[in-house]
Tab-separated table of C-alpha atoms and ligand atoms in Angstrom:
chain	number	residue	atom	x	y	z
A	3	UNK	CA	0.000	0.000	0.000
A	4	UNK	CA	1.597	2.987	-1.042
A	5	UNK	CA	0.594	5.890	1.174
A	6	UNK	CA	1.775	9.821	1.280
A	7	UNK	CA	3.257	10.469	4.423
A	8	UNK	CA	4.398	13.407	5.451
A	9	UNK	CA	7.432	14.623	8.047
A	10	UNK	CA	8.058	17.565	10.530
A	11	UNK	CA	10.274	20.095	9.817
A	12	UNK	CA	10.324	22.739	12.956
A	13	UNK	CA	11.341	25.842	12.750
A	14	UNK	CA	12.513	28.111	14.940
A	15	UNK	CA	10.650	31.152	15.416
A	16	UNK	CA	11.208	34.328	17.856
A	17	UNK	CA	13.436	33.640	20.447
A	18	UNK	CA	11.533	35.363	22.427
A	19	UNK	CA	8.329	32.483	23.127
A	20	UNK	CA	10.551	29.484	21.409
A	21	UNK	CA	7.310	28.651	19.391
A	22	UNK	CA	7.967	26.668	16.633
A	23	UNK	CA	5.510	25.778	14.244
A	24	UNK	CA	4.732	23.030	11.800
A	25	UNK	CA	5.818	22.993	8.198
A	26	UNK	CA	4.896	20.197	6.239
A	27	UNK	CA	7.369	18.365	3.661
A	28	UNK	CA	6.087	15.343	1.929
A	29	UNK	CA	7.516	12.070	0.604
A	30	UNK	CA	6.232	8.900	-0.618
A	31	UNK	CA	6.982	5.728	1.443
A	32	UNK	CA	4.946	2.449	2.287
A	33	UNK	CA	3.145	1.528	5.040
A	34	UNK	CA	1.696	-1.428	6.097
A	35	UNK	CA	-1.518	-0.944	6.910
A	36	UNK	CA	-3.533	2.299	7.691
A	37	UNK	CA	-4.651	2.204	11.185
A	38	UNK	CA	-7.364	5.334	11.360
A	39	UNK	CA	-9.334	6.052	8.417
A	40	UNK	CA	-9.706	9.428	8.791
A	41	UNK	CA	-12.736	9.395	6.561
A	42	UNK	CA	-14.969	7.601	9.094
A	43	UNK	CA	-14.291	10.097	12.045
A	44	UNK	CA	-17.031	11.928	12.860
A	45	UNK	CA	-17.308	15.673	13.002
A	46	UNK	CA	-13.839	16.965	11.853
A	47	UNK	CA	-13.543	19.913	9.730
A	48	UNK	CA	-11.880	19.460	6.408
A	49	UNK	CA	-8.703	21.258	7.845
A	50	UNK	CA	-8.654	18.439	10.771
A	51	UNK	CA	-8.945	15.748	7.862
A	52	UNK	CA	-6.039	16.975	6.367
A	53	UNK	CA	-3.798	16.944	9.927
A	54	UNK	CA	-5.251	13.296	10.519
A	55	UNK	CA	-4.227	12.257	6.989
A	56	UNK	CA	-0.657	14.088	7.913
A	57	UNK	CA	-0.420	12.824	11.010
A	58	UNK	CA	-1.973	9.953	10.937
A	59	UNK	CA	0.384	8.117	13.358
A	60	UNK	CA	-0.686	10.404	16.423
A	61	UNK	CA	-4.014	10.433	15.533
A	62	UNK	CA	-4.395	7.875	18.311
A	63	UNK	CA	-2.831	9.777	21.149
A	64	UNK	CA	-4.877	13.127	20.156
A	65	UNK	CA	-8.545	10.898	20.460
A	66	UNK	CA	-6.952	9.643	23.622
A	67	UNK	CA	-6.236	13.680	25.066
A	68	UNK	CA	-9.517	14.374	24.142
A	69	UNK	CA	-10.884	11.629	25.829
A	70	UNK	CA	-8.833	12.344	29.186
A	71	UNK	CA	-9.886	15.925	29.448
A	72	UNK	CA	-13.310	15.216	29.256
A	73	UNK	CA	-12.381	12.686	31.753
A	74	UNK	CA	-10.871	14.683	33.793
A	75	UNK	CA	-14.112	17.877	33.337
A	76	UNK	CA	-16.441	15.024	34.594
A	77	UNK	CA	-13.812	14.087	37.874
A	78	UNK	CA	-13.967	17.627	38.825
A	79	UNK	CA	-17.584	18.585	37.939
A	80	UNK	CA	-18.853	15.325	39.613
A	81	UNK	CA	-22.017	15.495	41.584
A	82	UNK	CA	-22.684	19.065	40.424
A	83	UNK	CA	-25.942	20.322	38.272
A	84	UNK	CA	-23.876	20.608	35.081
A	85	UNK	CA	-21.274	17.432	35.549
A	86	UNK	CA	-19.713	17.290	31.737
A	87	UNK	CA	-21.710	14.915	30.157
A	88	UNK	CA	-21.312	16.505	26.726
A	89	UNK	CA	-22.144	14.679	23.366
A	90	UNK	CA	-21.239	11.441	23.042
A	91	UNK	CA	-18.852	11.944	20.070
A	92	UNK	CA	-15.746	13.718	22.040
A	93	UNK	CA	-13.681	14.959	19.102
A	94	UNK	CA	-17.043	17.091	17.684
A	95	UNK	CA	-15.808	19.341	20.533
A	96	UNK	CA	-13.391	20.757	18.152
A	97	UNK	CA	-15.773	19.913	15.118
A	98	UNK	CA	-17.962	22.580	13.300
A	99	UNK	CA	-20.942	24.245	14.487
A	100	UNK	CA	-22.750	21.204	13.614
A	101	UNK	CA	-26.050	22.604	14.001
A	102	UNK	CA	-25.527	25.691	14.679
A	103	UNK	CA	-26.512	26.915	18.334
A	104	UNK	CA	-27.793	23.199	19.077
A	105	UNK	CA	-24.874	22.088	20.253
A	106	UNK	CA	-23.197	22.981	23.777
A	107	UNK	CA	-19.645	23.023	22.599
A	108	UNK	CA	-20.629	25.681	20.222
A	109	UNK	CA	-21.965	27.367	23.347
A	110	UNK	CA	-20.518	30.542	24.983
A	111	UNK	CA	-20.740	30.210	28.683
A	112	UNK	CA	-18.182	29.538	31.169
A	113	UNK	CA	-18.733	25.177	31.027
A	114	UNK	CA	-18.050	25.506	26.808
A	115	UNK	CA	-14.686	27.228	28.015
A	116	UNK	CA	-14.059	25.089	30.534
A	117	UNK	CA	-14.312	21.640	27.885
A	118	UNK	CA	-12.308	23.737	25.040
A	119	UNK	CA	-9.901	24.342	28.009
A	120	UNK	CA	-9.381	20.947	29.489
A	121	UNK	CA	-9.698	19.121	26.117
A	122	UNK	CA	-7.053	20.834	24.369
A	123	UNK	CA	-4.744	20.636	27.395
A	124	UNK	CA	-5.639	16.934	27.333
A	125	UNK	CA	-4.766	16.557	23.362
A	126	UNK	CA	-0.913	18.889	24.066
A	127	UNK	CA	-0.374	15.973	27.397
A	128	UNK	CA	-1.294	12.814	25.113
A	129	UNK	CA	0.530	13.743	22.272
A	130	UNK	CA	3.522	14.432	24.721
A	131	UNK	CA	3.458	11.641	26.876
A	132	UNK	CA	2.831	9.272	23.764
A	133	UNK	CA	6.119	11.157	21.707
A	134	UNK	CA	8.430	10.516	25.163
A	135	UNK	CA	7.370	7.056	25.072
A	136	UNK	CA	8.489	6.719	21.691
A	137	UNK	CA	5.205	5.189	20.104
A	138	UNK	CA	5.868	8.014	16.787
A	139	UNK	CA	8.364	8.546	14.142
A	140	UNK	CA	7.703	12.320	14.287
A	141	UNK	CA	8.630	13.314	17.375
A	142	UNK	CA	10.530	12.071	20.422
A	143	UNK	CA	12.443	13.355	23.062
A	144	UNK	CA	13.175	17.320	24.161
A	145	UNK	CA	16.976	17.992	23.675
A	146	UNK	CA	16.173	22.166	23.357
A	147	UNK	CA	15.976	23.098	26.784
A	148	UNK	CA	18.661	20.923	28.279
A	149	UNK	CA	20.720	23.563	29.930
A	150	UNK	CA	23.731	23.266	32.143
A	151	UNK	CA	23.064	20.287	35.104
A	152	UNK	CA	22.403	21.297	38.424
A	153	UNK	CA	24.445	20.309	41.189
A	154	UNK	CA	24.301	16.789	41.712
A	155	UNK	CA	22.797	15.814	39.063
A	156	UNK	CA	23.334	15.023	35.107
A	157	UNK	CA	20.526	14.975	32.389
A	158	UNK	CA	19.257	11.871	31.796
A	159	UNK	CA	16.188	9.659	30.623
A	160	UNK	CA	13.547	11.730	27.907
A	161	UNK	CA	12.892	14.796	28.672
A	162	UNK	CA	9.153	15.484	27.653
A	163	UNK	CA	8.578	17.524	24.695
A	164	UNK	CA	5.104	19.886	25.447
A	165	UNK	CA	6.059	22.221	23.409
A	166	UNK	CA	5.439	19.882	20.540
A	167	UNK	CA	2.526	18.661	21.738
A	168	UNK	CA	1.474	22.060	22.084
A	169	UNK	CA	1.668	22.566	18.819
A	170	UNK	CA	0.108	19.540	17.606
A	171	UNK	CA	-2.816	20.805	19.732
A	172	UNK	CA	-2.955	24.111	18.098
A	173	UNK	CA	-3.445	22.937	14.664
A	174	UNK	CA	-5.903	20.195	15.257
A	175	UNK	CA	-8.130	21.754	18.026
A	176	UNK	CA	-7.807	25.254	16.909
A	177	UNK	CA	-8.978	24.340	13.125
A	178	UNK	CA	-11.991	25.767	12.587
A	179	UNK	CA	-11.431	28.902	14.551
A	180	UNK	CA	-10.595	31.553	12.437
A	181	UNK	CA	-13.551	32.639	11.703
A	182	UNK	CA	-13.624	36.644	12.434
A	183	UNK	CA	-16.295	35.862	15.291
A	184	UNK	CA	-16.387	36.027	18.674
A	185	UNK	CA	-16.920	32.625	19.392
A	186	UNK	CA	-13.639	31.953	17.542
A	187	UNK	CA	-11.721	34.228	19.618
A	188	UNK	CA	-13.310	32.709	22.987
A	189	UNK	CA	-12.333	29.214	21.926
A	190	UNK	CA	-8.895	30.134	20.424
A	191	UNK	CA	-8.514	32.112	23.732
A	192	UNK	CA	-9.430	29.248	26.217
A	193	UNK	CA	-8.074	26.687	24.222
A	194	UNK	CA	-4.387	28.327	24.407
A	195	UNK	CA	-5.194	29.177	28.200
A	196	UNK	CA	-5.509	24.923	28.622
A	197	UNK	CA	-2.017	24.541	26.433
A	198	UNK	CA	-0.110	27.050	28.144
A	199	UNK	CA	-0.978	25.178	32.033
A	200	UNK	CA	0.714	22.632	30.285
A	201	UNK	CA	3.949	24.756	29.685
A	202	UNK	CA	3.969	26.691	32.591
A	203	UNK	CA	3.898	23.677	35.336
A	204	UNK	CA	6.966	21.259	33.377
A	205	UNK	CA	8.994	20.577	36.019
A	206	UNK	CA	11.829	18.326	36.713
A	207	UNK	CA	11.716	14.694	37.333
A	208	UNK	CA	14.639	12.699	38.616
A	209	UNK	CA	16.134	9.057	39.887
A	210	UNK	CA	18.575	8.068	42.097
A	211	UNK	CA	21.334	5.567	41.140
A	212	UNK	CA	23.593	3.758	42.882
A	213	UNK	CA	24.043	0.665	45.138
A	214	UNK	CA	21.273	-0.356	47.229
A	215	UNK	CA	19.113	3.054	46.864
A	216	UNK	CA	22.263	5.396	47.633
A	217	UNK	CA	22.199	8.341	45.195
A	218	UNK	CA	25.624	8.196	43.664
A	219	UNK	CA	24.464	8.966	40.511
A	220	UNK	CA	20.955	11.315	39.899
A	221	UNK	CA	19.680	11.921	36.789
A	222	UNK	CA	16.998	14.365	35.644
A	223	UNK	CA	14.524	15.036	32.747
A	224	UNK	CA	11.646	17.577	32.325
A	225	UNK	CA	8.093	16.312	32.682
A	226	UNK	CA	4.629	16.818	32.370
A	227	UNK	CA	2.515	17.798	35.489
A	228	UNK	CA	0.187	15.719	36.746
A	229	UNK	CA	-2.921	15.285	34.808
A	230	UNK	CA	-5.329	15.830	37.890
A	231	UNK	CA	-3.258	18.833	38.930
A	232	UNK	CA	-4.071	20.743	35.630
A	233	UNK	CA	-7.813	19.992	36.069
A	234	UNK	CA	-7.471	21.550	39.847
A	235	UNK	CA	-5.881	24.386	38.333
A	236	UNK	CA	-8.472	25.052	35.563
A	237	UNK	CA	-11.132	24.226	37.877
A	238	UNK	CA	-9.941	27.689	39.451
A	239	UNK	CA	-9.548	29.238	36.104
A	240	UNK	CA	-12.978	28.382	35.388
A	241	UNK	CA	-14.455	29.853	39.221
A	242	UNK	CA	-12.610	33.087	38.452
A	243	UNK	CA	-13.165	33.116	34.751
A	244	UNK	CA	-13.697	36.980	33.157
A	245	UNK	CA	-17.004	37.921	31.157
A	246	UNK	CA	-16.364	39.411	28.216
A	247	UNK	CA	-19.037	41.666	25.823
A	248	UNK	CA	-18.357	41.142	22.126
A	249	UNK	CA	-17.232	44.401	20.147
A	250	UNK	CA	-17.634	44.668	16.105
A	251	UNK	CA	-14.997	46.168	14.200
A	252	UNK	CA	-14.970	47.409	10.542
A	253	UNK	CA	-11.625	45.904	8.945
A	254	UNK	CA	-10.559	46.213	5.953
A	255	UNK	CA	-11.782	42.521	5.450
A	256	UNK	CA	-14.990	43.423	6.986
A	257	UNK	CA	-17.020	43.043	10.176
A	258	UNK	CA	-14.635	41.448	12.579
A	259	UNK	CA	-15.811	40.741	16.567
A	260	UNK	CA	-13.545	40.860	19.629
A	261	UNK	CA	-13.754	40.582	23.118
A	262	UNK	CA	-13.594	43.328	25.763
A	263	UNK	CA	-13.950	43.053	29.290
A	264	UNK	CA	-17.378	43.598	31.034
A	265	UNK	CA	-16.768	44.935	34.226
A	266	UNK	CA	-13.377	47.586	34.055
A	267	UNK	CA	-12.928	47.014	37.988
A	268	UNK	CA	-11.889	43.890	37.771
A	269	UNK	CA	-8.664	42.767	36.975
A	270	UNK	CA	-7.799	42.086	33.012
A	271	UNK	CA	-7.718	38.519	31.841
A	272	UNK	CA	-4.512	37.175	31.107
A	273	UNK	CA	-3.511	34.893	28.719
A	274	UNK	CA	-3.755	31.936	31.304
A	275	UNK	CA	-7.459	33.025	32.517
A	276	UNK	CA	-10.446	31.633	30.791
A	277	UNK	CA	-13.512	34.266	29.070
A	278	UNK	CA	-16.632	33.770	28.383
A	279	UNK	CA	-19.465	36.021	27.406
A	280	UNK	CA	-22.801	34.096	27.783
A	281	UNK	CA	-24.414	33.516	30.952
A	282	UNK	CA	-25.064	29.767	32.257
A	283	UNK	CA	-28.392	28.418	32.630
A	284	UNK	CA	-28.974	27.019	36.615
A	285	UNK	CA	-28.983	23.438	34.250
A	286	UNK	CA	-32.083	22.325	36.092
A	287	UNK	CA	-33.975	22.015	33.118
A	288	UNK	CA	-32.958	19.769	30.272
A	289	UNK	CA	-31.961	22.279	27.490
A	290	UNK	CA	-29.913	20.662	24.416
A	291	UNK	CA	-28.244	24.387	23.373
A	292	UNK	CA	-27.067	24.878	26.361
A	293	UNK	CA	-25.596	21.349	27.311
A	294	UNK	CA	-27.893	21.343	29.433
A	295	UNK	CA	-29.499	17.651	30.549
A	296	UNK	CA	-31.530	18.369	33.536
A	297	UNK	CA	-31.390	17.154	37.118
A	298	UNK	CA	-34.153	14.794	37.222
A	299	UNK	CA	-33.304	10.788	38.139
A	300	UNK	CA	-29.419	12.413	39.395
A	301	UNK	CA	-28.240	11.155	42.262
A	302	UNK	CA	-28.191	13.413	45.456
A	303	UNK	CA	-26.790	13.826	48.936
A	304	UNK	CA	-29.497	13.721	51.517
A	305	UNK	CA	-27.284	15.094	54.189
A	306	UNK	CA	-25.363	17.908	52.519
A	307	UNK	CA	-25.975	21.124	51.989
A	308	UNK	CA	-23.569	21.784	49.567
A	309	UNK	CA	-24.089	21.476	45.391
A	310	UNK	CA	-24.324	18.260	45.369
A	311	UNK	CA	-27.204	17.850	48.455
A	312	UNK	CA	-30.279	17.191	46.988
A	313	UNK	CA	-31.578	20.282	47.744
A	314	UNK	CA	-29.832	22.194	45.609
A	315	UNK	CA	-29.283	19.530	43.027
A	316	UNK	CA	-33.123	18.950	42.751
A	317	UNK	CA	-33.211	22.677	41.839
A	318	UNK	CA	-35.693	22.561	44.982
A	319	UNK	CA	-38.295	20.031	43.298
A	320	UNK	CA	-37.357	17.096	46.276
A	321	UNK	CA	-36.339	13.993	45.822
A	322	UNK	CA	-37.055	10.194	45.717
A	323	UNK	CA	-35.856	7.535	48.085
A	324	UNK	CA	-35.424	4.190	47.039
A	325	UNK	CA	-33.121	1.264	48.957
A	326	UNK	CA	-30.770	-0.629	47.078
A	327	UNK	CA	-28.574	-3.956	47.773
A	328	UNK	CA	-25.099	-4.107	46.782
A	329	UNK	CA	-23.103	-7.059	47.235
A	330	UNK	CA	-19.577	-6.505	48.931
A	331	UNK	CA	-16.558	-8.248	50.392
A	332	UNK	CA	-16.591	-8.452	54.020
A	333	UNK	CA	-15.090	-10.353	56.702
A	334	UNK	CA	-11.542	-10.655	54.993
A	335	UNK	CA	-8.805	-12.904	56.538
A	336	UNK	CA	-5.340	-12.183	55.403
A	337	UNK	CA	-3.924	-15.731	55.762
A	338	UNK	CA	-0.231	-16.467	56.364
A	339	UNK	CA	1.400	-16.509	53.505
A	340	UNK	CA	-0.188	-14.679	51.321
A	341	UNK	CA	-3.651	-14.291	50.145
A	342	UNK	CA	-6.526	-12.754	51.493
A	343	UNK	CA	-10.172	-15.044	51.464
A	344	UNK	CA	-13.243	-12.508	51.661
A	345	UNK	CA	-17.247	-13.357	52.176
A	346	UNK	CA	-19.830	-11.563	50.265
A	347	UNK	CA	-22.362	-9.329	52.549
A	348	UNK	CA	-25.451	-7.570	50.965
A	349	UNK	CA	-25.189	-4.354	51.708
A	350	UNK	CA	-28.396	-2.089	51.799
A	351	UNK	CA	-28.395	1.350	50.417
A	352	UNK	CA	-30.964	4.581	50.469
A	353	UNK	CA	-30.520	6.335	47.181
A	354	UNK	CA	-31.561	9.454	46.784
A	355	UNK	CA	-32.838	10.841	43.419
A	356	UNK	CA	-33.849	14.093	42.123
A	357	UNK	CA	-37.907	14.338	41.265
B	22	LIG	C1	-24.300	13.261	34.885
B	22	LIG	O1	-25.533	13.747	34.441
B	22	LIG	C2	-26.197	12.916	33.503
B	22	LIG	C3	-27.419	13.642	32.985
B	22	LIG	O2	-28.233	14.121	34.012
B	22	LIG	C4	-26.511	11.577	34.153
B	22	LIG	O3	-27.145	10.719	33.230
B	22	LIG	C5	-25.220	10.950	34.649
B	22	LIG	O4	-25.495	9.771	35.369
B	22	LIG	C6	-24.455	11.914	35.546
B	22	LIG	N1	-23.161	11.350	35.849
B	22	LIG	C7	-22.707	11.250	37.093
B	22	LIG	C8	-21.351	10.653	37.253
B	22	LIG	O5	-23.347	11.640	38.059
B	23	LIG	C1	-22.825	13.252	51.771
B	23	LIG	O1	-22.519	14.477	52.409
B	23	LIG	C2	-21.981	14.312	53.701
B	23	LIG	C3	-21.870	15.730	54.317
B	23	LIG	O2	-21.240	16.622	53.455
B	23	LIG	C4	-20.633	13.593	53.611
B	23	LIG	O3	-20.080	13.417	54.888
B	23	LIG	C5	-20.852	12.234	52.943
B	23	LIG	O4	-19.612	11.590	52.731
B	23	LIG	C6	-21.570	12.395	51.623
B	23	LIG	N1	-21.919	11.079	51.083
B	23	LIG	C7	-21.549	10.674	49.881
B	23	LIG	C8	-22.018	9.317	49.489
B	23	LIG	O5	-20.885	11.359	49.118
């Protein structure tokens, strides 16, 4: 099977941010067999067809980043009104306006920014991880920012490459928004806020060697923070993100929209914070524009008072009770040596669900 494939060339740009960006050379070679037909994914634009067909061989770890930061939305929105369940297709996120104002991710509020966020993050740490662990013929380990080594210690091991990941990330989730509206600014905005967390929390990594655990010999590489610590950190982005009103422009290429800061007393968003400039429904209701599924049959929390007590989960409309059994291990023995020998116990449960 004779199949284009193309290679990475990276250029250097301004000194200044070390961006690089993608160029694309092209030369003919074989490959074995295709593994994504990029054809039968859902939802991407015909820009995003054209990166999949490029870069076909981290296709896989870009599904997978998108998949992990909607993971990771629904960890830290869990038990709340609004908990991330967005459509069922993930990569649509960064799809077109399907239908246009029917579907959440092409919504404006504070949650949309949160998923562009979280999911484009997620797509810069896959790609990473996946290029350190040598899965891709494009990309690898970091060798730009090596740097003198410390004291007591030597580089060593693969240093993880974000900033390529980064930039994978850019040109597949930020596809479709050029348009000269202010949608596409708020998602090319909060998407770049997500990537940058990435950048700004690498830190270093190292190992001891040396006889029995003595650290004769240390070595160090840069890594990727932890997955669960960027989604605590954009969790706070999104509590303190800034409203924005949209402002039209005449350009010379016509009617182009920007965002401006509501309220002047508050402090500027940075690059790092996320906007927004729609409200949020309260999410009690099911509402498919606004992502919106309703509260009724969740879950709730009899005895807290907090937004995930039934109280204010129910949006005030009370709850049912019902008692479940759940089978558990109980009684365990640890027996000398080794293994552990359990019983089963039915357990009985009240759950709690919203009317
Ligand atoms: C999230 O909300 C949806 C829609 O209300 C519900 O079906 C789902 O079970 C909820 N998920 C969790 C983990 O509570
Ligand atoms: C319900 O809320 C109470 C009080 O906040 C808490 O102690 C308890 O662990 C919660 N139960 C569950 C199942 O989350």
């Amino acid at each position: 099977l004779i199949m284009l494939q193309f290679f990475l060339v990276l250029i250097p740009q301004s000194a200044e941010h070390r961006r690089r960006s993608l160029a694309l050379g092209q030369q003919y070679s074989s490959l074995g067999s295709q593994p994504i037909l990029c054809g039968s994914i859902p939802g991407l634009v015909p820009k995003q067809l054209r990166f999949c067909r490029n870069y076909i061989e981290i296709m896989p770890s870009v599904a997978e980043g998108v998949k992990l930061g909607i993971q990771e939305c629904q960890h830290q929105f869990r038990g709340r009104r609004w908990n991330c369940t967005t459509i069922k297709d993930n990569l649509a996120i960064f799809g077109p306006v399907l239908d246009k104002g029917k579907l959440f991710t092409s919504a404006s509020t504070r949650e949309s920014a949160f998923v562009h966020a979280i999911a484009s993050a997620g797509v810069a740490f896959a790609v990473t991880r996946s290029c350190a662990e040598g899965t891709s013929t494009m990309c690898g380990c970091d060798s730009h920012h090596k740097g003198p080594p410390g004291e007591g210690w030597k580089w060593g091991g693969c240093s993880e490459d974000a900033e390529f990941g980064v930039l994978v990330s850019r040109e597949f989730a930020d596809a479709r928004e050029n348009r000269p509206d202010a949608r596409s600014a708020m998602n090319r905005h909060n998407n770049e806020a997500g990537r940058t967390t990435i950048l700004d929390h690498m830190h270093l990594r190292c190992k001891c060697h040396g006889l029995s655990g003595s650290c004769e010999v240390k070595t160090c590489w840069w890594a990727q923070p932890d997955f669960r610590m960027l989604g605590d950190y954009l969790k706070d982005k999104y509590d303190s993100a800034s409203e924005m009103v949209v402002e039209k422009h005449r350009e010379s290429r016509g009617w182009v929209e920007t965002l401006r800061v509501k309220y002047n007393f508050f402090k500027h968003p940075t690059e790092r914070d996320l906007v927004y400039y729609e409200g949020s429904p309260n999410f009690c209701e099911p509402n498919p524009e606004t992502g919106s599924f309703g509260t009724r049959d969740r879950a709730c929390n009899v005895s807290s008072h907090g937004i995930e007590g039934c109280d204010l989960l129910c949006c005030g409309r009370g709850h049912n009770t019902r008692t479940e059994k759940r089978k558990e291990k109980c009684h365990c023995i640890f027996h000398w040596c080794c293994y552990v020998s359990c019983q089963e116990c039915v357990r009985v449960y009240d759950v709690h669900t919203c009317k």
